[in-house]
mmCIF file with all atom_site columns, C-alpha atoms in Angstrom:
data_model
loop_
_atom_site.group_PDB
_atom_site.id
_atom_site.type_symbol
_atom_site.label_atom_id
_atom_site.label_alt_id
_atom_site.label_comp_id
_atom_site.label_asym_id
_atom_site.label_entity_id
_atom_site.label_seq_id
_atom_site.pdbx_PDB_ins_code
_atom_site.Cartn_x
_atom_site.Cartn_y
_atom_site.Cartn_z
_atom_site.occupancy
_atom_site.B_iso_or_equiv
_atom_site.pdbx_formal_charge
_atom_site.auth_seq_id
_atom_site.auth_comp_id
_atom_site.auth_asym_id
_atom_site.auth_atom_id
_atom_site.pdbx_PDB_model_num
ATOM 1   C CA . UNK A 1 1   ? 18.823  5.409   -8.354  1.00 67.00 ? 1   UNK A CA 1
ATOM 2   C CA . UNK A 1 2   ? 15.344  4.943   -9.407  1.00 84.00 ? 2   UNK A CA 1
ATOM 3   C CA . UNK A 1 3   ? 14.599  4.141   -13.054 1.00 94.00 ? 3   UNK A CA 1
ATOM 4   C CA . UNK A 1 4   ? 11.434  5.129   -14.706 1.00 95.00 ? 4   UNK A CA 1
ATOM 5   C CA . UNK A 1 5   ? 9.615   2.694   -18.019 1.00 98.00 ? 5   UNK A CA 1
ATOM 6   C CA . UNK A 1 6   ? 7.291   3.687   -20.342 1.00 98.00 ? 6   UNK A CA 1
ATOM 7   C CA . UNK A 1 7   ? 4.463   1.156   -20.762 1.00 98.00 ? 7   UNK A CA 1
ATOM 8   C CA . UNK A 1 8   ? 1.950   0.575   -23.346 1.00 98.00 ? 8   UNK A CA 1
ATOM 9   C CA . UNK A 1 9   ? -0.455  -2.186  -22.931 1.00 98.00 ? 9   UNK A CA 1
ATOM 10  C CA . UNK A 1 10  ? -2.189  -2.747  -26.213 1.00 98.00 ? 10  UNK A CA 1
ATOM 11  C CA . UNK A 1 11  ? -5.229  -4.690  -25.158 1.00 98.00 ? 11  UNK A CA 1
ATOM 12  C CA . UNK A 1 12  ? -9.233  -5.462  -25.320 1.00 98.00 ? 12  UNK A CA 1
ATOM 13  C CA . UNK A 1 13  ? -11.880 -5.286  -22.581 1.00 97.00 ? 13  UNK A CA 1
ATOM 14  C CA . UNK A 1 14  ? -13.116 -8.471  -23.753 1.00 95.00 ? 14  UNK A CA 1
ATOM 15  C CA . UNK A 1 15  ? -9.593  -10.466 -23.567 1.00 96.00 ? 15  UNK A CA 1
ATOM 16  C CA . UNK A 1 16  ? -9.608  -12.802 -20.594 1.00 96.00 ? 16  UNK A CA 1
ATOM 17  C CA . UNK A 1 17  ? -5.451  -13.197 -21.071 1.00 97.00 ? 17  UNK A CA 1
ATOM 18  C CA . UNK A 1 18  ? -5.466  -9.180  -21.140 1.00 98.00 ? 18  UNK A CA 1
ATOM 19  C CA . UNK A 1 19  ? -6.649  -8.767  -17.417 1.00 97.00 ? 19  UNK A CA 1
ATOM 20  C CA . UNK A 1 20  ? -4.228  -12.098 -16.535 1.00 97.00 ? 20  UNK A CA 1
ATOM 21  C CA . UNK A 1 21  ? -1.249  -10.165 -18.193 1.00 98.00 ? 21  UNK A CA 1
ATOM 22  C CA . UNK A 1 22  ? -2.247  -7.673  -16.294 1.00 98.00 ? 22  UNK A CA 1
ATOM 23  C CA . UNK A 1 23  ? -2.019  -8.927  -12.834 1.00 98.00 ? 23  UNK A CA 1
ATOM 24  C CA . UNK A 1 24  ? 1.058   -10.590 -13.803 1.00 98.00 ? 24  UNK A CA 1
ATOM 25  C CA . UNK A 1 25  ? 2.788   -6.941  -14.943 1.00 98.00 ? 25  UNK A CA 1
ATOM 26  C CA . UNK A 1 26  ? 1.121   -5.380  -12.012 1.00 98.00 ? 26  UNK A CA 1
ATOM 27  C CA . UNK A 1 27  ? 2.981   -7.735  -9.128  1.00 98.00 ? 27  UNK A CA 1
ATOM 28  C CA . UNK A 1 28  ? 6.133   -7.373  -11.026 1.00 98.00 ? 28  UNK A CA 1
ATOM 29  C CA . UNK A 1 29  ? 5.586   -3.917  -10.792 1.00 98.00 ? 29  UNK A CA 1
ATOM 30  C CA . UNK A 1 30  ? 5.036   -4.018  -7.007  1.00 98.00 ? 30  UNK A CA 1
ATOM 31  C CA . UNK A 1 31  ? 7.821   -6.698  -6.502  1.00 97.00 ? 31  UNK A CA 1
ATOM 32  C CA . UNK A 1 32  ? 10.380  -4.306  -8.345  1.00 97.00 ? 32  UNK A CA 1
ATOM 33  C CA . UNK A 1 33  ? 9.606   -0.603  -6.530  1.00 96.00 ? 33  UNK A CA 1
ATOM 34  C CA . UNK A 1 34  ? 10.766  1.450   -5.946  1.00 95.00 ? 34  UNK A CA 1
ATOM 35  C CA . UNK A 1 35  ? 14.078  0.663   -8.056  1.00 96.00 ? 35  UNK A CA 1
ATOM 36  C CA . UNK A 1 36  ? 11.800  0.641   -11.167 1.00 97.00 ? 36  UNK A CA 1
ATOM 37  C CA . UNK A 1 37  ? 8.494   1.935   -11.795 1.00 96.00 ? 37  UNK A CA 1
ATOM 38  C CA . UNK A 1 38  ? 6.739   2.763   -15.268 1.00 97.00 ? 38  UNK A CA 1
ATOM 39  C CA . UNK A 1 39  ? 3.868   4.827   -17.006 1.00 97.00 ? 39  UNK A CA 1
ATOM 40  C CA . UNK A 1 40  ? 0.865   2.953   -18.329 1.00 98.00 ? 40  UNK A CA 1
ATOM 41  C CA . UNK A 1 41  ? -0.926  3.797   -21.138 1.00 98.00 ? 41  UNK A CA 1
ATOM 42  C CA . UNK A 1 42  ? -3.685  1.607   -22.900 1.00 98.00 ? 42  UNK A CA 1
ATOM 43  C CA . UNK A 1 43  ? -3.600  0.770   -26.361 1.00 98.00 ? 43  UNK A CA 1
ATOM 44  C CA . UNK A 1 44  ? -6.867  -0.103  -28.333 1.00 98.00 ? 44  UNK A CA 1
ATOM 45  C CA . UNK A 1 45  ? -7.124  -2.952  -30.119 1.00 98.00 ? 45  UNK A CA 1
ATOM 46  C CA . UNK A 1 46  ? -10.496 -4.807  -30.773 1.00 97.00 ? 46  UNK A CA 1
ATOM 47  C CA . UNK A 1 47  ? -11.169 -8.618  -30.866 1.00 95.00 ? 47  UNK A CA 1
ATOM 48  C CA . UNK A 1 48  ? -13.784 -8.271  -32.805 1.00 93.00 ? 48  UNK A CA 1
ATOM 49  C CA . UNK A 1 49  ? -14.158 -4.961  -34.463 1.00 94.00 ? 49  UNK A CA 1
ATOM 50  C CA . UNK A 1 50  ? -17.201 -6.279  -36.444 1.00 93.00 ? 50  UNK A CA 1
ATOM 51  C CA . UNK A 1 51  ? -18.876 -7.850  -34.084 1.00 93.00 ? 51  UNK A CA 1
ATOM 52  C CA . UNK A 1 52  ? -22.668 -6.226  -34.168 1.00 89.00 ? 52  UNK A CA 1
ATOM 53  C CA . UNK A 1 53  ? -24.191 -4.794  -31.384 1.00 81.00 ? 53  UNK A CA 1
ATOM 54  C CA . UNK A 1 54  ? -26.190 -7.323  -29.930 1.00 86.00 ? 54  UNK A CA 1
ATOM 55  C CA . UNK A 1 55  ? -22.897 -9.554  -29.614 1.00 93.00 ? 55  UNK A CA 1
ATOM 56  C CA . UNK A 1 56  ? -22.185 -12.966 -30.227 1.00 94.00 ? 56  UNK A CA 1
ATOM 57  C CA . UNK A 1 57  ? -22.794 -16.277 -27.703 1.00 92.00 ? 57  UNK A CA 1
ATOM 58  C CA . UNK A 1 58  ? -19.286 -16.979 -26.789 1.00 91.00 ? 58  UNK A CA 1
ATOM 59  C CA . UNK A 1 59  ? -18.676 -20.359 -27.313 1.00 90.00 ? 59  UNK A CA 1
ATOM 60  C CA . UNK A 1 60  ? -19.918 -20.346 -30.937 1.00 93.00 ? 60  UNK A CA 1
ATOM 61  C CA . UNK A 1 61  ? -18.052 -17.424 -31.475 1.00 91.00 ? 61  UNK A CA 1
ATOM 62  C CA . UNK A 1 62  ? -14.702 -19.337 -30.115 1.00 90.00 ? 62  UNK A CA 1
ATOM 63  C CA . UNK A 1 63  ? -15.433 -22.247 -32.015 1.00 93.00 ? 63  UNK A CA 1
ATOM 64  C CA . UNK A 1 64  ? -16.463 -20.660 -35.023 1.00 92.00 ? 64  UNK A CA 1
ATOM 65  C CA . UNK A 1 65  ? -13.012 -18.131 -34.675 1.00 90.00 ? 65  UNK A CA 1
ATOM 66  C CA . UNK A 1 66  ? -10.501 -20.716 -33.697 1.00 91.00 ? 66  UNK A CA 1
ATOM 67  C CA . UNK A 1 67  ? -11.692 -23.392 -35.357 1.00 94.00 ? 67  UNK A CA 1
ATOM 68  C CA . UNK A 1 68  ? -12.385 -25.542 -31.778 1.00 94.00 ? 68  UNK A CA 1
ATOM 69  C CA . UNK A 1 69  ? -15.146 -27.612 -30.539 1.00 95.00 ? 69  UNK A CA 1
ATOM 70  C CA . UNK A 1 70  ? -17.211 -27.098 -27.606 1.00 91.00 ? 70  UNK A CA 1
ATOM 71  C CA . UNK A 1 71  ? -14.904 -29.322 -25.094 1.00 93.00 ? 71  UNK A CA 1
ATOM 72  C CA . UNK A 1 72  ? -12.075 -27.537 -26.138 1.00 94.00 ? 72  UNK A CA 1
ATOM 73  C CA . UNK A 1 73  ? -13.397 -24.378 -25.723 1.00 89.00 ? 73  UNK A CA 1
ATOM 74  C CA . UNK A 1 74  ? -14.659 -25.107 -22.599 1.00 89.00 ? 74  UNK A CA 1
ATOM 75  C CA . UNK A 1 75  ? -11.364 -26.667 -21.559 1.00 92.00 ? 75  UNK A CA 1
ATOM 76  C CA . UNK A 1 76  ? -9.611  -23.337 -22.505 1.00 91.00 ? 76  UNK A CA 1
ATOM 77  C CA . UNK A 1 77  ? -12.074 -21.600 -20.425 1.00 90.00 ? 77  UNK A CA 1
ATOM 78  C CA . UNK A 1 78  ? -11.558 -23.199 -17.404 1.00 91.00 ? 78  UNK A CA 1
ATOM 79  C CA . UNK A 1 79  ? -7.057  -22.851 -17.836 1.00 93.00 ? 79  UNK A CA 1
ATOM 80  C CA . UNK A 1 80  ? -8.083  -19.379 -18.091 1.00 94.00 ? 80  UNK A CA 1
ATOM 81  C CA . UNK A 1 81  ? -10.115 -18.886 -14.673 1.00 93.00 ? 81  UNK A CA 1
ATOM 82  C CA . UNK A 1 82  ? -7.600  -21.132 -12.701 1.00 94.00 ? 82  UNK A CA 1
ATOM 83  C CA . UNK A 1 83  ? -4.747  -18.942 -14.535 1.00 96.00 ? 83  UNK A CA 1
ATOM 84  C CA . UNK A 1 84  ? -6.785  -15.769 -12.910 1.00 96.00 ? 84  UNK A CA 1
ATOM 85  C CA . UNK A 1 85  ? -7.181  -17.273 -9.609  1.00 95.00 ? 85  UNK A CA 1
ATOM 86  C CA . UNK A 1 86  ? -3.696  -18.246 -9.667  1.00 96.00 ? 86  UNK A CA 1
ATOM 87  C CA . UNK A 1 87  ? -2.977  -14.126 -9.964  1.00 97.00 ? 87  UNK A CA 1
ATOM 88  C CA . UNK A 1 88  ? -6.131  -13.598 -7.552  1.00 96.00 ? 88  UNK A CA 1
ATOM 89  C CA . UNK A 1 89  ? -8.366  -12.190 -10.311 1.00 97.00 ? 89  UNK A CA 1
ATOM 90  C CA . UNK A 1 90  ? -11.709 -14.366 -10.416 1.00 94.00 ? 90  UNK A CA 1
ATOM 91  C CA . UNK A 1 91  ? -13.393 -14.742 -13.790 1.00 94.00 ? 91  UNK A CA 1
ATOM 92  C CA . UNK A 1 92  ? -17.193 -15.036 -13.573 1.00 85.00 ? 92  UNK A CA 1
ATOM 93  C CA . UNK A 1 93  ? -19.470 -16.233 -16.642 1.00 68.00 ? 93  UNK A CA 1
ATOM 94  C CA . UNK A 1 94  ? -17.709 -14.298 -19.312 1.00 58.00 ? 94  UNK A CA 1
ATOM 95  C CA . UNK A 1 95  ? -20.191 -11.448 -19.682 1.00 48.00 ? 95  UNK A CA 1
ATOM 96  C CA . UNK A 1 96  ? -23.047 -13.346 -19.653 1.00 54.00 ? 96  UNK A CA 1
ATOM 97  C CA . UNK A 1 97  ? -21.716 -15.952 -22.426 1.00 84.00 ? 97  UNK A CA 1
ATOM 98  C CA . UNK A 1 98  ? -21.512 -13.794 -24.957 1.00 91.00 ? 98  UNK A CA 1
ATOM 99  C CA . UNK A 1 99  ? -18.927 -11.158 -26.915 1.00 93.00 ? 99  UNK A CA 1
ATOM 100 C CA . UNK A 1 100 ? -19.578 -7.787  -27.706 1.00 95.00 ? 100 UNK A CA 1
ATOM 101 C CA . UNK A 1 101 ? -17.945 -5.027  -29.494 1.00 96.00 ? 101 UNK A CA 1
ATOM 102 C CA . UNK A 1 102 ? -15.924 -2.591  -27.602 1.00 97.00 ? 102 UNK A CA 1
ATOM 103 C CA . UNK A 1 103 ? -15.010 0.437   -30.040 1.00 98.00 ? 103 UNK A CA 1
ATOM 104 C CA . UNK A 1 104 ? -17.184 2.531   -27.603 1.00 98.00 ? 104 UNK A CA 1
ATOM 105 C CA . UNK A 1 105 ? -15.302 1.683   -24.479 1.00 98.00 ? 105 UNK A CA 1
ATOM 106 C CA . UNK A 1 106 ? -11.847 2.206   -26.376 1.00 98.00 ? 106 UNK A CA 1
ATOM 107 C CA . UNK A 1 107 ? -12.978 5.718   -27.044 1.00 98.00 ? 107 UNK A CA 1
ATOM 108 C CA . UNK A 1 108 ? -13.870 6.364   -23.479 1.00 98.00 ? 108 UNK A CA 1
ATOM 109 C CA . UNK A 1 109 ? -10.361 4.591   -22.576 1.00 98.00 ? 109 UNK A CA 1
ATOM 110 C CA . UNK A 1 110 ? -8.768  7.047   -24.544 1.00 98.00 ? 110 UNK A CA 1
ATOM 111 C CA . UNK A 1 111 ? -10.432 10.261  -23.197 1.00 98.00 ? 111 UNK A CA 1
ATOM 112 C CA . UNK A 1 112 ? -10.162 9.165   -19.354 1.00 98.00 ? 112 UNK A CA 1
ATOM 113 C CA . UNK A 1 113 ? -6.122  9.206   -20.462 1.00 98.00 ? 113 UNK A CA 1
ATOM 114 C CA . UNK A 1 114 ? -7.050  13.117  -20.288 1.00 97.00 ? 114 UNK A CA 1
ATOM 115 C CA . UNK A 1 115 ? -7.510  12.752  -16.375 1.00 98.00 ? 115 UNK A CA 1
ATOM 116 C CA . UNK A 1 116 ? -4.738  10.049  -15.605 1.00 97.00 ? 116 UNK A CA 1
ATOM 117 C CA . UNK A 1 117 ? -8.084  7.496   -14.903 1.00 98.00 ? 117 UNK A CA 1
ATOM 118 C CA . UNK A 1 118 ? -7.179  5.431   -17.761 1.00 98.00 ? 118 UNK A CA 1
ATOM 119 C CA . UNK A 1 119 ? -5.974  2.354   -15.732 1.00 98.00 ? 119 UNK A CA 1
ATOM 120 C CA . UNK A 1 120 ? -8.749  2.621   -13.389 1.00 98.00 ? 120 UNK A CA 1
ATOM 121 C CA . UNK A 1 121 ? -11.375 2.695   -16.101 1.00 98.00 ? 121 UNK A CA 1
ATOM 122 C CA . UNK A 1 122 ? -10.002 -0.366  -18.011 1.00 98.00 ? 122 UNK A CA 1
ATOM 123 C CA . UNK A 1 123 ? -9.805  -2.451  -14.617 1.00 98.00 ? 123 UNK A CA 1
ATOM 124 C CA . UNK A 1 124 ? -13.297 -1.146  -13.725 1.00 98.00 ? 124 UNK A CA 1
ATOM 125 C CA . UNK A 1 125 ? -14.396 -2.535  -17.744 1.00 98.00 ? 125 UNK A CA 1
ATOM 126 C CA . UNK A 1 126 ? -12.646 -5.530  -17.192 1.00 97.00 ? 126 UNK A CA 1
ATOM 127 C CA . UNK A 1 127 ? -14.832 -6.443  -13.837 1.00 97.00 ? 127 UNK A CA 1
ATOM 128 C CA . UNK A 1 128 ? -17.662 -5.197  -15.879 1.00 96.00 ? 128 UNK A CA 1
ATOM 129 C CA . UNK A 1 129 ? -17.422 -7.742  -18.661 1.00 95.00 ? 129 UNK A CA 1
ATOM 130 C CA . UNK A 1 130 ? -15.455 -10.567 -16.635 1.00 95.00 ? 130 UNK A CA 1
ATOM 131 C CA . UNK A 1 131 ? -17.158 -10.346 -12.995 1.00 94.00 ? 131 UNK A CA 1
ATOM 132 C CA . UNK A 1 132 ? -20.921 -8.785  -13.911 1.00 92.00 ? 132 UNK A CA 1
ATOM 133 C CA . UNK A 1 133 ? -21.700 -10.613 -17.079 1.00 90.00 ? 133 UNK A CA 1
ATOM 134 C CA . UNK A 1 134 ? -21.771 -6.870  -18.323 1.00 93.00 ? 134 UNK A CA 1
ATOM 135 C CA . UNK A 1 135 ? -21.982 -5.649  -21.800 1.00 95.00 ? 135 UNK A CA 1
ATOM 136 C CA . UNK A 1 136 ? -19.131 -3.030  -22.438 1.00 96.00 ? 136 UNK A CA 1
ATOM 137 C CA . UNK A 1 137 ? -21.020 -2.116  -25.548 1.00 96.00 ? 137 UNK A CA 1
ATOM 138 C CA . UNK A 1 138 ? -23.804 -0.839  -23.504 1.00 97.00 ? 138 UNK A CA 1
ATOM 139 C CA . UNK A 1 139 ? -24.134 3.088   -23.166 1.00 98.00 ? 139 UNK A CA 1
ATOM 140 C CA . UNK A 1 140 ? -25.846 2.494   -20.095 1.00 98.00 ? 140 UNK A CA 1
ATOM 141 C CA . UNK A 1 141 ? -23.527 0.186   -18.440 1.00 98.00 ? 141 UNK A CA 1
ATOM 142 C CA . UNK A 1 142 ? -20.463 2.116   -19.728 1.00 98.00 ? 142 UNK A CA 1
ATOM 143 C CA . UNK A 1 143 ? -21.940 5.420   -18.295 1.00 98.00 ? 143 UNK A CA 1
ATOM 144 C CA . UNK A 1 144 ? -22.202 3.519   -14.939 1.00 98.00 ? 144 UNK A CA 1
ATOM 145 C CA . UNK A 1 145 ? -18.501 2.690   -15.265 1.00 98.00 ? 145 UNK A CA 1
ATOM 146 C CA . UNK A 1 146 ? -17.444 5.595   -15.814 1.00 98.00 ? 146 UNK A CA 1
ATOM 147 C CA . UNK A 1 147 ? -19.373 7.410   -12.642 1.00 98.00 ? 147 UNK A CA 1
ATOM 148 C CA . UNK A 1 148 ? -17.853 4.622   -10.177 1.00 98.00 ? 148 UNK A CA 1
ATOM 149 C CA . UNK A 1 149 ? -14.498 6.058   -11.181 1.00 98.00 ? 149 UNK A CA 1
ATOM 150 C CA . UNK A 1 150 ? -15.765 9.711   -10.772 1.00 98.00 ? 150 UNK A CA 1
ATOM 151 C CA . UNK A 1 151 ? -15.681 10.675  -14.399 1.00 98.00 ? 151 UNK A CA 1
ATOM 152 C CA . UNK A 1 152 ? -18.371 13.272  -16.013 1.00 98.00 ? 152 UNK A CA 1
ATOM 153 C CA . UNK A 1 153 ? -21.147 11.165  -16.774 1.00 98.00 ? 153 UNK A CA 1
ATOM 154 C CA . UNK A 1 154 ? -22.227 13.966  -19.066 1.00 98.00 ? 154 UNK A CA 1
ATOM 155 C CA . UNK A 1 155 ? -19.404 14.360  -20.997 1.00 98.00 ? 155 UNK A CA 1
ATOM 156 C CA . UNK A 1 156 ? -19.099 10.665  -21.186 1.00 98.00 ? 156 UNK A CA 1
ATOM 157 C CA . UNK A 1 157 ? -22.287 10.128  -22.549 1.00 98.00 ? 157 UNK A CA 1
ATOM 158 C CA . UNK A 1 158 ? -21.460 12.718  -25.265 1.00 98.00 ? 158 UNK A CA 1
ATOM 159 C CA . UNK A 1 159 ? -18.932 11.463  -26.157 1.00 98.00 ? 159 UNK A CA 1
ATOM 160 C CA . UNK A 1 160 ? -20.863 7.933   -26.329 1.00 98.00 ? 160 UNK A CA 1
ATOM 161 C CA . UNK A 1 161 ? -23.462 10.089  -28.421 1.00 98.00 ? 161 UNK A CA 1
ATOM 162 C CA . UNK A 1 162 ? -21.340 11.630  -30.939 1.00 98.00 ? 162 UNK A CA 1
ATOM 163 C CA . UNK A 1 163 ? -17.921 10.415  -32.700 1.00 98.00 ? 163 UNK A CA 1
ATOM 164 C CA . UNK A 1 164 ? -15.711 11.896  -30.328 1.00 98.00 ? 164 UNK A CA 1
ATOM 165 C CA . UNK A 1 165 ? -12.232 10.496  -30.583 1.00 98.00 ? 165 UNK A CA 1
ATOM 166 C CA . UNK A 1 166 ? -13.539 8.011   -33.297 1.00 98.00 ? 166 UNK A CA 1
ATOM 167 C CA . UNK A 1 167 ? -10.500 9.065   -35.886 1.00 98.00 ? 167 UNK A CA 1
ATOM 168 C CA . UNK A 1 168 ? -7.700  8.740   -32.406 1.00 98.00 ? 168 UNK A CA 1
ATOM 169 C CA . UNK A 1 169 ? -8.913  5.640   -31.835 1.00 98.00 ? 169 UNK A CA 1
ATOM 170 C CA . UNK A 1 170 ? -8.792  4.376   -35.511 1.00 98.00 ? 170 UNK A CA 1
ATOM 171 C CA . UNK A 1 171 ? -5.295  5.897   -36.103 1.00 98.00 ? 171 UNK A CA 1
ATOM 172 C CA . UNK A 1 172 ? -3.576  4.327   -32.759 1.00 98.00 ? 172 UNK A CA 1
ATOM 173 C CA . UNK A 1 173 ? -5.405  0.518   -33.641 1.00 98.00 ? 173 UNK A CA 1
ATOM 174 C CA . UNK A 1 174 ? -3.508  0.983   -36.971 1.00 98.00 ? 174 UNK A CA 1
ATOM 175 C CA . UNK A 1 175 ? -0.412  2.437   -35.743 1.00 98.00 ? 175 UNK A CA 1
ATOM 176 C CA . UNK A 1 176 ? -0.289  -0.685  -33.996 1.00 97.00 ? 176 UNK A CA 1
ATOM 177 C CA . UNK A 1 177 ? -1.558  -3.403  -36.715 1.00 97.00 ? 177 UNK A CA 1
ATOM 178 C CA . UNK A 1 178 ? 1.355   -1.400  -38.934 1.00 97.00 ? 178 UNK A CA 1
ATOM 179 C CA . UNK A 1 179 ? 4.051   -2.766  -35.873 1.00 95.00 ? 179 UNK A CA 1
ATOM 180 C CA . UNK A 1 180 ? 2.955   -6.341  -36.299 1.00 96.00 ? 180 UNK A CA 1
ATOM 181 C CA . UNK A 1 181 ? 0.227   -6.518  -33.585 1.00 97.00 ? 181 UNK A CA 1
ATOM 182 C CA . UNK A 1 182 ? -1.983  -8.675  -34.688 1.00 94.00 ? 182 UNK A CA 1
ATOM 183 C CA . UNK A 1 183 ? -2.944  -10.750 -31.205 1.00 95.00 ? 183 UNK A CA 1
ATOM 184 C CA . UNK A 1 184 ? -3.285  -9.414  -27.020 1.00 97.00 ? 184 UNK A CA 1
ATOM 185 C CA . UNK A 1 185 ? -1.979  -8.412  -24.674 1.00 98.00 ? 185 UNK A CA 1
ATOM 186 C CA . UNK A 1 186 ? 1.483   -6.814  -26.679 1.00 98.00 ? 186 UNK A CA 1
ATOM 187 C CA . UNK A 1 187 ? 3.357   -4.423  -23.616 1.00 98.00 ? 187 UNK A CA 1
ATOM 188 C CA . UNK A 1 188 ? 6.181   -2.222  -25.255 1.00 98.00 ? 188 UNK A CA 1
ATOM 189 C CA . UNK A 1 189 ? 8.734   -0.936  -23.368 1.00 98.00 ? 189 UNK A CA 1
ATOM 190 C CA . UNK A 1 190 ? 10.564  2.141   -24.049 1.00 97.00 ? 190 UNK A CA 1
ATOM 191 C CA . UNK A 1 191 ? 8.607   1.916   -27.215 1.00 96.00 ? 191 UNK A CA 1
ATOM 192 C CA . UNK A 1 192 ? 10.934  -0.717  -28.498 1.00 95.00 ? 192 UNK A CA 1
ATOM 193 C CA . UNK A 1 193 ? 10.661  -4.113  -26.180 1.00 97.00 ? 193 UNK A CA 1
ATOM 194 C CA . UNK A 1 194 ? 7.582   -5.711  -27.064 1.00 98.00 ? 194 UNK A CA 1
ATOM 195 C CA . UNK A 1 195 ? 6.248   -8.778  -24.594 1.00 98.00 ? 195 UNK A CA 1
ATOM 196 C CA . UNK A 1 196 ? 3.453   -10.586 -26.245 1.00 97.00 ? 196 UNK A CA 1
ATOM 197 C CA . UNK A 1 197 ? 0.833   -12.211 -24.198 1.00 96.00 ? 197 UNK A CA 1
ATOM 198 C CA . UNK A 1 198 ? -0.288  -13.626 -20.470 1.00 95.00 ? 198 UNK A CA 1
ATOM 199 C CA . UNK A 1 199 ? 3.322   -13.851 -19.332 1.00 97.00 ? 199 UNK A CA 1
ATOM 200 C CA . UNK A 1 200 ? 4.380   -14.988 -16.005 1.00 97.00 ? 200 UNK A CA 1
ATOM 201 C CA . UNK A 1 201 ? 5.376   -12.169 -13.727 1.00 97.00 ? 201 UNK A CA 1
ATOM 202 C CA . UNK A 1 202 ? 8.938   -13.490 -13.542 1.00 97.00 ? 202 UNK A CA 1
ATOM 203 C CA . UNK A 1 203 ? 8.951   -13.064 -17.403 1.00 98.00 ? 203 UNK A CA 1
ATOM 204 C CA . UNK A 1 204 ? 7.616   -9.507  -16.663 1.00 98.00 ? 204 UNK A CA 1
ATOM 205 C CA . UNK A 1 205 ? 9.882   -9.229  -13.652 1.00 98.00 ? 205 UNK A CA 1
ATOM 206 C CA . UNK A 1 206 ? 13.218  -10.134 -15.718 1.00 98.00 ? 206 UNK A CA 1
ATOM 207 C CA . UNK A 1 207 ? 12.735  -8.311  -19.353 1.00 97.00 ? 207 UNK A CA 1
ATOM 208 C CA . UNK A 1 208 ? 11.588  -4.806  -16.986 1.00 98.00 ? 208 UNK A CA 1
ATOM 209 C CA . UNK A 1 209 ? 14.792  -5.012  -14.544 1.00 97.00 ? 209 UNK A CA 1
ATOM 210 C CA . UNK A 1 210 ? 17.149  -5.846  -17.847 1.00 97.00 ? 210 UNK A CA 1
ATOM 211 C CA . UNK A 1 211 ? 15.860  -3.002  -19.845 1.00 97.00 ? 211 UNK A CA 1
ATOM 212 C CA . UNK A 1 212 ? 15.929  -0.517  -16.785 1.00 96.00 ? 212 UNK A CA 1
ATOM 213 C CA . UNK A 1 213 ? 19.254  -1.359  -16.522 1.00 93.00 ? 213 UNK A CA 1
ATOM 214 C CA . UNK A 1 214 ? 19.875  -1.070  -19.895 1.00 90.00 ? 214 UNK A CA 1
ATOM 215 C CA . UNK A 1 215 ? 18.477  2.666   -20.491 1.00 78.00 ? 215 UNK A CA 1
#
């Protein structure tokens, strides 16, 4: 008998172990069908819900943030593209070496969820930040996104031009600071098993078969 999870990824456009989670939940996925499959929803969460809009150069951000210096940082950067080519997802520059705030693409993330495009339009944001050097802050750019997935352009960009599912956005990124999320990827299962961070897909693999079996 087939057995059916509930998924929610809470995540960031901008989070380089977000995309590697990801991948890894995604080949578990594919290794387990057709004996288990799951819903995915995306969560919002934002790195750096301050950040202004021209953004940040990256590595002072990461140093500044974590407290690193530039070797480490660029140390960590390269564990994190062999890590992706490892799941066959290949990093570019890191959106042009710099960070940018993402509220805008969170709201759009939330209204594709309307036309079950919601997983397509956060892998399509991740390529745009990690692959193009884009800027997911970017009206522009996000408009783009959201045409190569076939969503309405025009009702994207008002929603990009107003404060269209500003408050859903705000109360789900709290609803999820309230649980103790405080650092991404977090995946809840079932709404109760939570996996934190850019876990193997065996660890994926394991926790999803136990819990099917479970419920």
């Amino acid at each position: 008998m087939s057995r059916h999870l509930k998924l929610d990824i809470v995540s960031d456009v901008s989070c380089p172990w977000c995309i590697i989670g990801y991948q890894s939940l995604n080949q578990a996925l594919t290794k387990l069908a057709p004996d288990i499959s799951a819903d995915i929803t995306w969560q919002p969460f934002e790195l750096n819900p301050h950040m202004p809009k021209e953004g940040q150069d990256i590595t002072e951000h990461l140093t500044e943030k974590y407290s690193i210096s530039v070797d480490q940082s660029e140390q960590n950067k390269e564990m994190i593209k062999q890590r992706g080519l490892e799941l066959g997802y290949e990093f570019g520059n890191r959106g042009g070496g710099r960070i940018y705030n993402t509220f805008d693409a969170h709201r759009l993330l939330h209204w594709a969820k309307e036309y079950d495009k919601q997983t397509e339009l956060k892998l399509a944001l991740f390529d745009l930040y990690f692959k193009q050097n884009g800027n997911p802050s970017d009206h522009q750019s996000l408009l783009e996104v959201s045409q190569s997935i076939g969503l309405d352009t025009i009702k994207a960009q008002q929603i990009l031009e107003s404060n269209e599912y500003e408050k859903d956005v705000r109360t789900l990124q709290r609803h999820y600071q309230s649980m103790g999320i405080n650092s991404v990827p977090a995946v809840i299962i079932n709404n109760k098993h939570l996996i934190s961070g850019g876990q193997p897909k065996e660890v994926f693999e394991q926790a999803m078969r136990k819990i099917a079996e479970e419920s």
